[in-house]
Structure formats: C-alpha cells, structure tokens
mmCIF file of C-alpha atoms in Angstrom:
data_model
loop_
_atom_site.group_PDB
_atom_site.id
_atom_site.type_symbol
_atom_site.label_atom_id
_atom_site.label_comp_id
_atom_site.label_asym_id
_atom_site.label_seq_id
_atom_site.Cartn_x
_atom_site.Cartn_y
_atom_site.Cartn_z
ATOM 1 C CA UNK A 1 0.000 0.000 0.000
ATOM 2 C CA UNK A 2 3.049 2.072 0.597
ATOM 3 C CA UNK A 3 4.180 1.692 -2.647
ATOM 4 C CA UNK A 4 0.578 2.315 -4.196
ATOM 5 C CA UNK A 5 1.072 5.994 -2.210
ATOM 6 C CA UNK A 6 4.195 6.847 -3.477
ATOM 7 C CA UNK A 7 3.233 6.242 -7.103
ATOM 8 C CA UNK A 8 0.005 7.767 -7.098
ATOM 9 C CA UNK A 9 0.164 10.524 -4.741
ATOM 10 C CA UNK A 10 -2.713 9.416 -3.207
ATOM 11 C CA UNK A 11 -3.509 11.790 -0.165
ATOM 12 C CA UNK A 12 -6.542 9.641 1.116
ATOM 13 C CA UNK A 13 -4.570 6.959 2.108
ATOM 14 C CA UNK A 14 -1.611 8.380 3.112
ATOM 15 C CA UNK A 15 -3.231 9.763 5.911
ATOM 16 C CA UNK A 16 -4.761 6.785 7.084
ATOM 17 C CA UNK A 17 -1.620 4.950 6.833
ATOM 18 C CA UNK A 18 0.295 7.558 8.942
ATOM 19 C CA UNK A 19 -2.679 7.090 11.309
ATOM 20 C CA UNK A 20 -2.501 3.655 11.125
ATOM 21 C CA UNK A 21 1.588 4.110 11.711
ATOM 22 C CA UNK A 22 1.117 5.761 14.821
ATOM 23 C CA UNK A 23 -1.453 3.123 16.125
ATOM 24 C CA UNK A 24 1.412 0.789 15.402
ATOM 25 C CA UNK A 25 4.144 2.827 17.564
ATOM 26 C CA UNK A 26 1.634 3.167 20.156
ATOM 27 C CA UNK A 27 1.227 -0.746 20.583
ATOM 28 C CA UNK A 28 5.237 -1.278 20.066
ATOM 29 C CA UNK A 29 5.703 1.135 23.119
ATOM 30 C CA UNK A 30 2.960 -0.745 25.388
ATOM 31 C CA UNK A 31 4.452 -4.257 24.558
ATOM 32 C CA UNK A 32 7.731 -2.737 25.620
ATOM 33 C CA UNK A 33 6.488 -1.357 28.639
ATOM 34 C CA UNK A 34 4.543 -4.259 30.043
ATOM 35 C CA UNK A 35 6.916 -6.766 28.840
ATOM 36 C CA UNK A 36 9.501 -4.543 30.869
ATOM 37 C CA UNK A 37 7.352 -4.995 33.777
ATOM 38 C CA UNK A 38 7.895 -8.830 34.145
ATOM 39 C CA UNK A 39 11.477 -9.172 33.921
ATOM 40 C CA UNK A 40 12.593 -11.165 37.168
ATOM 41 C CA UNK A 41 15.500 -13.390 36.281
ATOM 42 C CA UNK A 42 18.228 -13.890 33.449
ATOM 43 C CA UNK A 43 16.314 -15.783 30.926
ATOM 44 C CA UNK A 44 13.003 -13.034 31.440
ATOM 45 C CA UNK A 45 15.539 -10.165 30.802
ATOM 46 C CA UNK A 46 16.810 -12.226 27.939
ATOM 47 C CA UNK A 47 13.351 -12.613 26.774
ATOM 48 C CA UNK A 48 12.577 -8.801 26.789
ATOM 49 C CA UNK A 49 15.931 -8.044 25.114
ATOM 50 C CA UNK A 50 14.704 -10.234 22.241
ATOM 51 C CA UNK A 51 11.423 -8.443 21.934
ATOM 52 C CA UNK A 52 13.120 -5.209 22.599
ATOM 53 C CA UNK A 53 15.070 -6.119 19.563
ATOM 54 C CA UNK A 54 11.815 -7.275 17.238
ATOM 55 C CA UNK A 55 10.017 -3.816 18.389
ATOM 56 C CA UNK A 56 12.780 -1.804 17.597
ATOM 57 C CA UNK A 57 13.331 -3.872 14.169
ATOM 58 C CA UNK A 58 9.154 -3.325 13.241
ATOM 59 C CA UNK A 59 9.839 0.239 14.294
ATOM 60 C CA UNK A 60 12.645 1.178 11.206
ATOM 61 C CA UNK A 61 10.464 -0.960 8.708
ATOM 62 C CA UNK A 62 7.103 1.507 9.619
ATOM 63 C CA UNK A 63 9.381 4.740 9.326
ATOM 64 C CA UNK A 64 10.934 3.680 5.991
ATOM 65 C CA UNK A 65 7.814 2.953 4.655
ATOM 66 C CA UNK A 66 6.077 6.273 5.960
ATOM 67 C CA UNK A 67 9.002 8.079 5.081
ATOM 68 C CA UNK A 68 8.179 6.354 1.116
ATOM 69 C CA UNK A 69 4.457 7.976 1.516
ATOM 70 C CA UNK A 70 5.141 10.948 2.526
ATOM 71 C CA UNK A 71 7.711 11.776 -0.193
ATOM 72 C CA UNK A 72 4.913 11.343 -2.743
ATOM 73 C CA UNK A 73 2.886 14.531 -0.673
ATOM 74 C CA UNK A 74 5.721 16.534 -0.577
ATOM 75 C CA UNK A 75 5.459 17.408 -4.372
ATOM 76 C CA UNK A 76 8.071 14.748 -4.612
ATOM 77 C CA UNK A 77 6.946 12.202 -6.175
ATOM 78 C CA UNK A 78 8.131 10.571 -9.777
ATOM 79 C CA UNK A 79 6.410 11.816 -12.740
ATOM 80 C CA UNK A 80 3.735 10.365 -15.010
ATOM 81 C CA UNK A 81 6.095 8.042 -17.119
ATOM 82 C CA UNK A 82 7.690 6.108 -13.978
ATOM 83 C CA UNK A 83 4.465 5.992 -12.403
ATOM 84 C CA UNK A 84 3.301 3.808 -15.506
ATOM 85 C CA UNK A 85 6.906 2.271 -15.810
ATOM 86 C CA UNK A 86 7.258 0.679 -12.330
ATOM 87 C CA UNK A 87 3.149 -0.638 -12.924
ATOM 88 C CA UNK A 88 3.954 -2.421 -16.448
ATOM 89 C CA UNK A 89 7.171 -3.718 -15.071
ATOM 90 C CA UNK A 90 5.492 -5.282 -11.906
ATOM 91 C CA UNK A 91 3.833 -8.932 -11.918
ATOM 92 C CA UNK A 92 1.922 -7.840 -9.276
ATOM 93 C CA UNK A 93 -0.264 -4.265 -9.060
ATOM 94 C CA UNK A 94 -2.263 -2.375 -6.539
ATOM 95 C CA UNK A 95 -5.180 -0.880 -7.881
ATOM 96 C CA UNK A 96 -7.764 1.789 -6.285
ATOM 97 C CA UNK A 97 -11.323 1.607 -7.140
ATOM 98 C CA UNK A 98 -14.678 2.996 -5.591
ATOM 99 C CA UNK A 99 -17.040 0.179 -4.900
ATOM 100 C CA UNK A 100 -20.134 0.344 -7.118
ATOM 101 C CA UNK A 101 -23.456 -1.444 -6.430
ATOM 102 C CA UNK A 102 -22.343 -4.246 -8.732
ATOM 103 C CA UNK A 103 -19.372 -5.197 -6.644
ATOM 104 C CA UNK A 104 -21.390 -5.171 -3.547
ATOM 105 C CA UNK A 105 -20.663 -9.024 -1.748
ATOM 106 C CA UNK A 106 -18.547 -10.563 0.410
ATOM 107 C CA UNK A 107 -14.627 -10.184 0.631
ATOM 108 C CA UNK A 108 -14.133 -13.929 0.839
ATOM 109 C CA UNK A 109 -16.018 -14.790 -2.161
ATOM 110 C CA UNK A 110 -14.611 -12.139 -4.148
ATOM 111 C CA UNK A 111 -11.193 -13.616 -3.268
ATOM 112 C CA UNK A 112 -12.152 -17.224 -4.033
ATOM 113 C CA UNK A 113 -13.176 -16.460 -7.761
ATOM 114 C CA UNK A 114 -9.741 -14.767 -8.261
ATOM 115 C CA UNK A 115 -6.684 -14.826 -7.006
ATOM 116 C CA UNK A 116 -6.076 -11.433 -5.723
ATOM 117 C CA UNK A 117 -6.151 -9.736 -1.999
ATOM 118 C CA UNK A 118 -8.407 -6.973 -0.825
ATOM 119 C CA UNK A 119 -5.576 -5.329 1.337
ATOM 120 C CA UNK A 120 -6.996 -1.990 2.291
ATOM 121 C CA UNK A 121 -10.908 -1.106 2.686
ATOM 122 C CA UNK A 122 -11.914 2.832 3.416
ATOM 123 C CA UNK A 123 -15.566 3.106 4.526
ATOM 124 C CA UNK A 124 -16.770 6.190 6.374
ATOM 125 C CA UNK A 125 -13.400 7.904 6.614
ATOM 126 C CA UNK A 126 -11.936 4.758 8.894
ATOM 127 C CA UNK A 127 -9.142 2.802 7.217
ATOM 128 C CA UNK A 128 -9.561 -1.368 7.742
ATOM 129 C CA UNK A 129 -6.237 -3.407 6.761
ATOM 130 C CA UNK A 130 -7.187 -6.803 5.258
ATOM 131 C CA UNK A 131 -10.355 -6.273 5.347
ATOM 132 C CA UNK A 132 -13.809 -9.232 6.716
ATOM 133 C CA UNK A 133 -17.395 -8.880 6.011
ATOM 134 C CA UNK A 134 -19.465 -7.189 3.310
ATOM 135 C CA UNK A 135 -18.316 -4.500 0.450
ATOM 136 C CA UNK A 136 -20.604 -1.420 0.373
ATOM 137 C CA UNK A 137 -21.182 0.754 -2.402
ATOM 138 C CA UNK A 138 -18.468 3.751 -2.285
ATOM 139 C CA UNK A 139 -16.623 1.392 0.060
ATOM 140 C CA UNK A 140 -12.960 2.308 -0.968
ATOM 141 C CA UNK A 141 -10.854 -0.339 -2.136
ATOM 142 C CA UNK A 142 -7.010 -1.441 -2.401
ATOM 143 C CA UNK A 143 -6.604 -4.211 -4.801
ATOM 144 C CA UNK A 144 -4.005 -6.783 -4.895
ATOM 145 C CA UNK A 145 -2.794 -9.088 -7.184
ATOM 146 C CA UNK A 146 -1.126 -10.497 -10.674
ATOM 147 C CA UNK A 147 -1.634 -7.884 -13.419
ATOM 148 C CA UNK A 148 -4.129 -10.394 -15.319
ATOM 149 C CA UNK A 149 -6.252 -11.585 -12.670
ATOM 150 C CA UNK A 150 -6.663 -7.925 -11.566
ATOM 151 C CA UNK A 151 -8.199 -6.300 -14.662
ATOM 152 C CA UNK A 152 -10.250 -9.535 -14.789
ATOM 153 C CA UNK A 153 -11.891 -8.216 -11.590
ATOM 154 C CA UNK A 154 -12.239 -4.947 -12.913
ATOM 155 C CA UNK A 155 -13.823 -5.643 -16.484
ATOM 156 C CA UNK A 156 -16.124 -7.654 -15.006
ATOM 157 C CA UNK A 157 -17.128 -4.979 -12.103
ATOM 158 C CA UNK A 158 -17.119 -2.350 -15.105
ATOM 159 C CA UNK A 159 -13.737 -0.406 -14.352
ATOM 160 C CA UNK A 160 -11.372 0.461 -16.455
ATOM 161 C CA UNK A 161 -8.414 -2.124 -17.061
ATOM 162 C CA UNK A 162 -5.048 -1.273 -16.599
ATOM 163 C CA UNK A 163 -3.264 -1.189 -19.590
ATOM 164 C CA UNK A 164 0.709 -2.173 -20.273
ATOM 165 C CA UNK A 165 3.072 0.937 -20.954
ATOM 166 C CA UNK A 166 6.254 1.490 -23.440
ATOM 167 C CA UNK A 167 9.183 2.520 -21.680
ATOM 168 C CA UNK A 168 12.296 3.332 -23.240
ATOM 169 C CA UNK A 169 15.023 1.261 -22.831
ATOM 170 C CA UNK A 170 17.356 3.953 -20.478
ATOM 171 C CA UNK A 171 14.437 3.676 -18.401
ATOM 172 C CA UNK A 172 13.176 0.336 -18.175
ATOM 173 C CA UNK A 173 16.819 -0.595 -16.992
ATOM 174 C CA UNK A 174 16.523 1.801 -14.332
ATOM 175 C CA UNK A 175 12.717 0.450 -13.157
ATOM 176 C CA UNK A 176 13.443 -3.303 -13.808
ATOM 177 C CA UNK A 177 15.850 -2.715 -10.977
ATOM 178 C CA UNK A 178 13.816 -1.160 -8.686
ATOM 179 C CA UNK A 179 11.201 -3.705 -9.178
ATOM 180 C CA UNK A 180 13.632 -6.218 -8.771
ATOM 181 C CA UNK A 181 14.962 -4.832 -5.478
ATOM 182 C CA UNK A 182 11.735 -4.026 -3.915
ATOM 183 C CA UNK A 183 10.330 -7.873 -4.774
ATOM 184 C CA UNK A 184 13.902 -9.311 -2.866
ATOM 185 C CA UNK A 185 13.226 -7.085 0.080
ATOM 186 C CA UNK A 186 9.336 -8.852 0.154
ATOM 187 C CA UNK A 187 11.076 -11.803 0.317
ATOM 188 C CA UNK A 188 13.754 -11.308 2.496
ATOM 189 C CA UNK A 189 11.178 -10.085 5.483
ATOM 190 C CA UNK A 190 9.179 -13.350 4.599
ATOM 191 C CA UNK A 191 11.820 -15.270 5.309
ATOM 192 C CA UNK A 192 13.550 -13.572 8.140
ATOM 193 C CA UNK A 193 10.011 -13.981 9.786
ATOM 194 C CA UNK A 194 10.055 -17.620 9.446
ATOM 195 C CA UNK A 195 13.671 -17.624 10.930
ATOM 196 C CA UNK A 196 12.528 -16.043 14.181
ATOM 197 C CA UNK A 197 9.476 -19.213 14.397
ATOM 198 C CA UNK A 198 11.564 -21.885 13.244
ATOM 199 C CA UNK A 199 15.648 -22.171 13.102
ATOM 200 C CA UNK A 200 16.894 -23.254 9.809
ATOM 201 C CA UNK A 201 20.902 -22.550 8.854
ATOM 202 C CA UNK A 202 20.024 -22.934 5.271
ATOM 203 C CA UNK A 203 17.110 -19.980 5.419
ATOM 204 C CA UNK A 204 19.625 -17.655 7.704
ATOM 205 C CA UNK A 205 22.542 -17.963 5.403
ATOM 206 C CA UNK A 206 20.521 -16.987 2.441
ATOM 207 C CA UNK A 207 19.366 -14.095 4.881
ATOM 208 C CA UNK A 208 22.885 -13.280 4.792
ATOM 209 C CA UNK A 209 23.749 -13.582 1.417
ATOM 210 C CA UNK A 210 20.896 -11.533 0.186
ATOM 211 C CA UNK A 211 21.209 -8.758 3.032
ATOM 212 C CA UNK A 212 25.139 -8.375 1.073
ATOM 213 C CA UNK A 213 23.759 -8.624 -2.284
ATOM 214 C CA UNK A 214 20.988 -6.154 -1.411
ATOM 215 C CA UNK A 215 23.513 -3.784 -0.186
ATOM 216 C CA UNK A 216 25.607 -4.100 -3.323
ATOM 217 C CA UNK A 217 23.058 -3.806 -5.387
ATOM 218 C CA UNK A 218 21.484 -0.536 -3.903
ATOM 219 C CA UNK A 219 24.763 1.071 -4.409
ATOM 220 C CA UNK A 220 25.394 0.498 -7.775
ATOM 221 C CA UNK A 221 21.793 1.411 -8.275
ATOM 222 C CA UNK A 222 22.403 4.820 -7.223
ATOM 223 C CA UNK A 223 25.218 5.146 -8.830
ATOM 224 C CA UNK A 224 24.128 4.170 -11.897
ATOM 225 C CA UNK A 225 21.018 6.839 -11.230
ATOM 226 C CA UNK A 226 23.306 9.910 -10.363
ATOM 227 C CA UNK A 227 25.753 9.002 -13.298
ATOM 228 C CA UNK A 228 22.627 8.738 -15.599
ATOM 229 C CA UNK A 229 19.795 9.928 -14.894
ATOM 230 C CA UNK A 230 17.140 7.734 -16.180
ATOM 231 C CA UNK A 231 14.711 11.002 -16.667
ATOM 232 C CA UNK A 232 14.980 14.683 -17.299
ATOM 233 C CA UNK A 233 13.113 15.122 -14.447
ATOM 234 C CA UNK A 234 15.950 15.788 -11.242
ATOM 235 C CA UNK A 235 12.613 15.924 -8.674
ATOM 236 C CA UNK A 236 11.986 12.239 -10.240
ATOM 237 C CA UNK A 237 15.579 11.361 -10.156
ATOM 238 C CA UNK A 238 15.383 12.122 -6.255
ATOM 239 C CA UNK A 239 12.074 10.079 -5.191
ATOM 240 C CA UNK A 240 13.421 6.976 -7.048
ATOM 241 C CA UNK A 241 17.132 7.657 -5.238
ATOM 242 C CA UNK A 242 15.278 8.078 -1.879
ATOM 243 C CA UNK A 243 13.018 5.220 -2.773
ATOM 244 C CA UNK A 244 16.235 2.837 -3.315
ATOM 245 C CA UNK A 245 17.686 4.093 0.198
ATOM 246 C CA UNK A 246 14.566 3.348 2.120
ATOM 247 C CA UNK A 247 14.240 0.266 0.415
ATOM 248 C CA UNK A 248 17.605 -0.324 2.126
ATOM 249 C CA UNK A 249 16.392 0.693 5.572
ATOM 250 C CA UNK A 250 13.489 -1.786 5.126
ATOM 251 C CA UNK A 251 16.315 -4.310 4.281
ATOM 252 C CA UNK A 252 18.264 -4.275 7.099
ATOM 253 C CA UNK A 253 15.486 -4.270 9.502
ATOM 254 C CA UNK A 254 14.531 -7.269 7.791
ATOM 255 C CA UNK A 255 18.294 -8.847 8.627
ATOM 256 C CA UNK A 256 17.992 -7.334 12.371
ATOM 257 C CA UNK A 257 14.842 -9.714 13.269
ATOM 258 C CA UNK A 258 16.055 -13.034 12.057
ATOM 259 C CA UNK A 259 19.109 -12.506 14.221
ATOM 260 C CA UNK A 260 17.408 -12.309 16.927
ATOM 261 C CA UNK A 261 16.689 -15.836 17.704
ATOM 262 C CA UNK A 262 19.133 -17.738 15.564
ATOM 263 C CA UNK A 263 21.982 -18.027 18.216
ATOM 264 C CA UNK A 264 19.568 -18.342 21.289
ATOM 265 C CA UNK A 265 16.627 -21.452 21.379
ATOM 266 C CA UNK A 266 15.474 -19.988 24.535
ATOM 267 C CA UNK A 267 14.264 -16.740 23.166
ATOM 268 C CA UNK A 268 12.963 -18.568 19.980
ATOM 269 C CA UNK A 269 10.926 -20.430 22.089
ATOM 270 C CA UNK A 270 9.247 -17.215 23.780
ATOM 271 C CA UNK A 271 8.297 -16.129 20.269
ATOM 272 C CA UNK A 272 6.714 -19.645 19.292
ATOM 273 C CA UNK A 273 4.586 -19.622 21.874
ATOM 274 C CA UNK A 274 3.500 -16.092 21.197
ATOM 275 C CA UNK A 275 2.765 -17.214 17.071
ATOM 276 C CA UNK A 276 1.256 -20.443 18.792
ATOM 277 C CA UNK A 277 -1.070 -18.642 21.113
ATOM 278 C CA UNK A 278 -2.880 -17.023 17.700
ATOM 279 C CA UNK A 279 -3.291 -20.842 16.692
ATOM 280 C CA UNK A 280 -0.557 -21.403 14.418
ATOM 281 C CA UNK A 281 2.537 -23.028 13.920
ATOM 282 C CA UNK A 282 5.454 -23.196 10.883
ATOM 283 C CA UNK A 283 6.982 -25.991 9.473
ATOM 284 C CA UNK A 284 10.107 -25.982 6.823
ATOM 285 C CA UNK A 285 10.559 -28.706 5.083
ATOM 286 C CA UNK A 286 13.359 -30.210 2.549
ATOM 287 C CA UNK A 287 11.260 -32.379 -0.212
ATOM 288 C CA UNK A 288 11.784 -36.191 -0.397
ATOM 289 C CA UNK A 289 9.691 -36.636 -4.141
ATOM 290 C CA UNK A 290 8.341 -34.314 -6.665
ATOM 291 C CA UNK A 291 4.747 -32.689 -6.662
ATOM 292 C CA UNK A 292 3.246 -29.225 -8.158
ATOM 293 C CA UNK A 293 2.985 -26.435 -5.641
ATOM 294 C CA UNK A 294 -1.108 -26.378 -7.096
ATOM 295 C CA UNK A 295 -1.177 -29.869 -6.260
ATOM 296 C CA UNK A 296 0.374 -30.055 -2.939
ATOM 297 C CA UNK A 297 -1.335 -26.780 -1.855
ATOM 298 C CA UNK A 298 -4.854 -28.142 -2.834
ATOM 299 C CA UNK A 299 -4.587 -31.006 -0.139
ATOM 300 C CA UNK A 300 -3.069 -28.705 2.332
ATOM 301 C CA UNK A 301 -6.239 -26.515 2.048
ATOM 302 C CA UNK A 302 -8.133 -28.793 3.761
ATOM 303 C CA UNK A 303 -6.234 -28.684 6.886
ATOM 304 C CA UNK A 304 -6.390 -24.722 6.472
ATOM 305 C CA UNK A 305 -2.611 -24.938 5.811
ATOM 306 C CA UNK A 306 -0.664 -23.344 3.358
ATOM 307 C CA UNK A 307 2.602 -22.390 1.520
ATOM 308 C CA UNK A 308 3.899 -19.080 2.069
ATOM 309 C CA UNK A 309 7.706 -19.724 0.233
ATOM 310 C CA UNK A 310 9.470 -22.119 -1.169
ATOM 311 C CA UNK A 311 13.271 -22.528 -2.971
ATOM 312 C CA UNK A 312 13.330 -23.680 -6.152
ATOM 313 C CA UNK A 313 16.516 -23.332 -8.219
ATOM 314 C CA UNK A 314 18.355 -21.402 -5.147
ATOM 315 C CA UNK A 315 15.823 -18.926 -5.362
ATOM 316 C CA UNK A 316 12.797 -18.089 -2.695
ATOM 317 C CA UNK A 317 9.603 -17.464 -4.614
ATOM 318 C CA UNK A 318 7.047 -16.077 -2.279
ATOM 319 C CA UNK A 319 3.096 -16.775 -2.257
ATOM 320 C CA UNK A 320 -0.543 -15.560 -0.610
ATOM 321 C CA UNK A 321 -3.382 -18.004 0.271
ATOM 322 C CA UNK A 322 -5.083 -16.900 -3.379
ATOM 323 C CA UNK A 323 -1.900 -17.023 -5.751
ATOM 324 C CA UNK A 324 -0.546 -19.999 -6.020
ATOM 325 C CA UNK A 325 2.432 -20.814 -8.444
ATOM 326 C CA UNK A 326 2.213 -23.286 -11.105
ATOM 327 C CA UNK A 327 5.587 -25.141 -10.433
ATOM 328 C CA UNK A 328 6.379 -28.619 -9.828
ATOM 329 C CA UNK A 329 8.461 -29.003 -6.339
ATOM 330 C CA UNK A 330 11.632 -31.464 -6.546
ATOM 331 C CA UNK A 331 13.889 -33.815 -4.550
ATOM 332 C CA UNK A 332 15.496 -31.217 -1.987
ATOM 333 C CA UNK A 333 13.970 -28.223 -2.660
ATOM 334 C CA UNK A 334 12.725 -26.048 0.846
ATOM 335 C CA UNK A 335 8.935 -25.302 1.290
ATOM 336 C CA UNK A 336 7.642 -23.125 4.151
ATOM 337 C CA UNK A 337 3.965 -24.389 5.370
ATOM 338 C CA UNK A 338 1.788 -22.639 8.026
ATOM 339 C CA UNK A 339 -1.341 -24.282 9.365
ATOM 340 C CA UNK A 340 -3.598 -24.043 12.459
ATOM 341 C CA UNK A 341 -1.979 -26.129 15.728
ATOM 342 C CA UNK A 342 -5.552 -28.517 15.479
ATOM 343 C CA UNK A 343 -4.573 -29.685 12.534
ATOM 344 C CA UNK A 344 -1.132 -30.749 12.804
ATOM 345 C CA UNK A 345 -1.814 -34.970 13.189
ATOM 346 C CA UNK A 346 -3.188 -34.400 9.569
ATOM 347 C CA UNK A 347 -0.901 -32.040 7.965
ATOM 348 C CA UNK A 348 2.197 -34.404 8.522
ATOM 349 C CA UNK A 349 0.059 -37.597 8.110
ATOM 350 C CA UNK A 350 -0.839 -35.645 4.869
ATOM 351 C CA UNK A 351 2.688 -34.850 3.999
ATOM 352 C CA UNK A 352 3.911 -38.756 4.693
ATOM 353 C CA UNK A 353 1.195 -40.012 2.610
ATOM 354 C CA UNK A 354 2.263 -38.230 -0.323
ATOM 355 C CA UNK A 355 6.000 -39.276 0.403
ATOM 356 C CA UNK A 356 6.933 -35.492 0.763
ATOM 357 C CA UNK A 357 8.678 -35.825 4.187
#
C-alpha cells in the first residue's frame, strides 16, 4: 500500500496509513512497557531483550515505509512516465477503485473467484487493513494481485483495465531494478520472519547472502542513477534515489529480526509460543519426491494450511493463500507451510502419505 502511495500521490490513504503508523508505535511502546514490567530473572531479561530487539526492528520498517508515503505529498513524487513504468514492469499491481453497487458481496467470495487480496478497505473515513465482512457501495478499495487476474476483476465490475506501458530502454533498466529490489526485500522479510518461528541454517545464510547482495546492489543502483539519470526530471531522479535508500532501511530491519533468535533457542521459544497462542505453527521442510505447488497446496487446504515460500533453483519465490504458483516441487527443494496447531496430526500424516517428508 506504501508503494501504491508513493506512485500515485494518493492523499486519502496516506493519511490513514500515517494514522494507522502511529497506532502501530503506540502498541510497540505498550508491549515494551509491560513486557519490561515482568522481567525477574536472566532468561526473562533475555526474553525482553529479544522483543526489545523485534520492536525496535518493526519500528525502522514503519518509518521507511512512511518516510516512502510521505515523499509522494511533498510534491516529490516521480512523474507520469515512472508511475506507468514501475506498474507495467510489476507482476503484481495495486489498484484503487470505488465500490459500485455491482461489486457489492462478500470479501471472501470475491477472493475465491480470483486470485487477488483486498488489502486496504476505506468506509466512512476509517481505514480497515485486510479487510472481513461485506463490500458497500463507495466502500474504498485497495486491490491486490497479478496484473491479469486484476483487470479480470475490474472488467467484469465495469472499471477500467489497466493497460501495459512502453518505456524506453534507459528507463526500463533503471525500473526493472527497482522492481527487482523491492520484490527481494518482500522476500527477504518473509523469510527472516520464518527464521525467528523456526531455526533453519540454510534460510539464515541466504538471509545473509541476500542482506550483502541487497547492499551491493542498492549502491550500484544509485550510482548508476546519479551518473545517468534515467529522466529529465531531477525531482523524479530524487524520489526513485530516496526510494532505493529506504528500500535499504526496510532491508536491514529485515536482517535485524532473524538474528534475533538464531543463536539463542530460549528466546525462539518465547516467540513460538507467542505465534502459537494465535493458533498457528510453521513448518520448513526439505522435499523427499516431486509434486506441483497447485497440487500439494490443494490437499493442504483442507487442513487450512498453506505455503507461504518455497526454494526452487536457489531462489525463494514467495506466495498468498489466493496465488498460487504453477511449479512442480523437486527432490530437496525447501517449502515453508503454516497451518492451524488442530490440525497438525493431519498435515504431517498428509505430507507422509504423499512421500513429501
């Protein structure tokens, strides 16, 4: 959503999302506090040093990406031609549309006929993330998804589709990078998230090795920017060169929480049993047989479980619930899986059967 802000200069939401950022702060500084307030021994003070950590970590990603949104209010943000660069270049868009009467049903079975995610929902000047329930006509919503699937929903809702854009070459170099970088960072918090649930030396050295590459490659993407400026535009040639160095912030912060439990079980516990007390637990898994990620994720779905990420060719490829990959899994490749605690008898029974673990 972020992102959608800075491209579009879209004032409406970035004001709910800095209202929605300080919500945020506000519950990182209560945690702190009361989780301050039960410190008796060693291990407790170790405990709160590890959430200390994660707060302070969630902290730099929410000011990076304010500090992304607010550039595009502060008649900073890139012009018309990067705008529709960074879109075309993208596999997958946000999109802003006013709800009409046609679209007017629930957000779960709108999501089940395509394979997109309602992410933001405005209705009566109050901002919902991820929205439940009902859409209402001039309901304000934040689409989703894979370029295709999205101006599916929107030709058959009667909105305009979003149509591909020519880029020159100087330029598309310059986006393609961008794109690029921003999609790594995505999956580089995915999987440093997974690294704080569940320990895995193969996940936290390609942590490491993408943190390195990431910092490389932000370099010599600014470099290349200020030696060439992909646009004649210098205000443009700013926003994407403070773009790239948030982008960096955001990657860092990502690094900075899966530290925080690798070297210590103890701690890595405490923050299992917080994930487990919402009902769900993580499993990574190195593949004993070959099977389609459509395959294997339509007989996880009925234990509620999914697959977030997987490796495939030395490469994370990240996934939601509603768009999944059509790729065939082989002998040793990594797949993340969530599902809800109840089910966990049938989700390995499930994985056995198949001859997967």
């Amino acid at each position: 959503l972020t992102f959608y802000v800075y491209l579009n200069k879209d004032e409406e939401a970035a004001f709910h999302l800095v209202e929605f950022a300080s919500k945020l702060e506000t519950i990182i500084e209560q945690s702190i506090m009361n989780a301050s307030l039960i410190v008796r021994n060693i291990q407790s003070a170790k405990n709160f040093l590890g959430l200390y950590r994660y707060a302070k970590a969630i902290g730099k990603i929410i000011d990076a990406s304010m500090d992304i949104a607010y550039i595009s209010i502060t008649d900073h943000n890139p012009n018309e031609e990067v705008v529709k660069g960074l879109f075309s270049l993208s596999d997958e868009i946000v999109v802003k549309i006013k709800a009409n009467k046609k679209i007017e049903e629930e957000i779960s079975k709108l999501q089940d006929r395509y394979p997109v995610d309602i992410i933001a929902l405005i209705r009566n000047n109050v901002l919902q993330i991820f929205p439940l329930g009902k859409i209402e006509e001039n309901d304000t919503l934040y689409i989703r998804g894979p370029l295709s699937f999205v101006n599916n929903l929107l030709e058959e809702y009667g909105y305009e589709k979003f149509e591909k854009f020519e880029i020159n070459e100087n330029l598309k170099k310059i986006l393609s990078k961008i794109v690029y970088l921003r999609d790594s960072i995505k999956v580089l918090l995915e999987l440093a998230y997974f690294v704080i649930l569940t320990p895995n030396e193969e996940i936290m050295n390609n942590i490491d090795e993408m943190e390195m590459m990431l910092d490389a490659y932000n370099l010599e993407l600014m470099e290349e920017i200020v030696k060439i400026p992909p646009t004649k535009d210098n205000i443009t040639n700013l926003s994407l060169l403070w773009l790239i160095s948030k982008l960096e912030e955001i990657s860092d912060a990502a690094e900075e929480i899966a530290m925080i439990t690798i070297t210590d079980p103890e701690i890595r516990d405490m923050f299992k049993d917080v994930y487990e007390a919402i009902g769900e637990k993580t499993l990574i898994i190195k593949a004993k047989n070959k099977i389609s990620i459509q395959e294997l994720s339509k007989g996880l779905k009925n234990f509620g479980s999914y697959i977030p990420a997987f490796k495939k060719d030395n490469n994370w490829i990240l996934q939601t619930r509603l768009s999944i990959r059509d790729v065939e899994i082989s002998e040793n490749d990594y797949l993340i899986l969530t599902y809800p605690i109840e089910f966990e008898e049938e989700v390995l029974k499930y994985l056995e059967k198949i001859k997967l673990i």
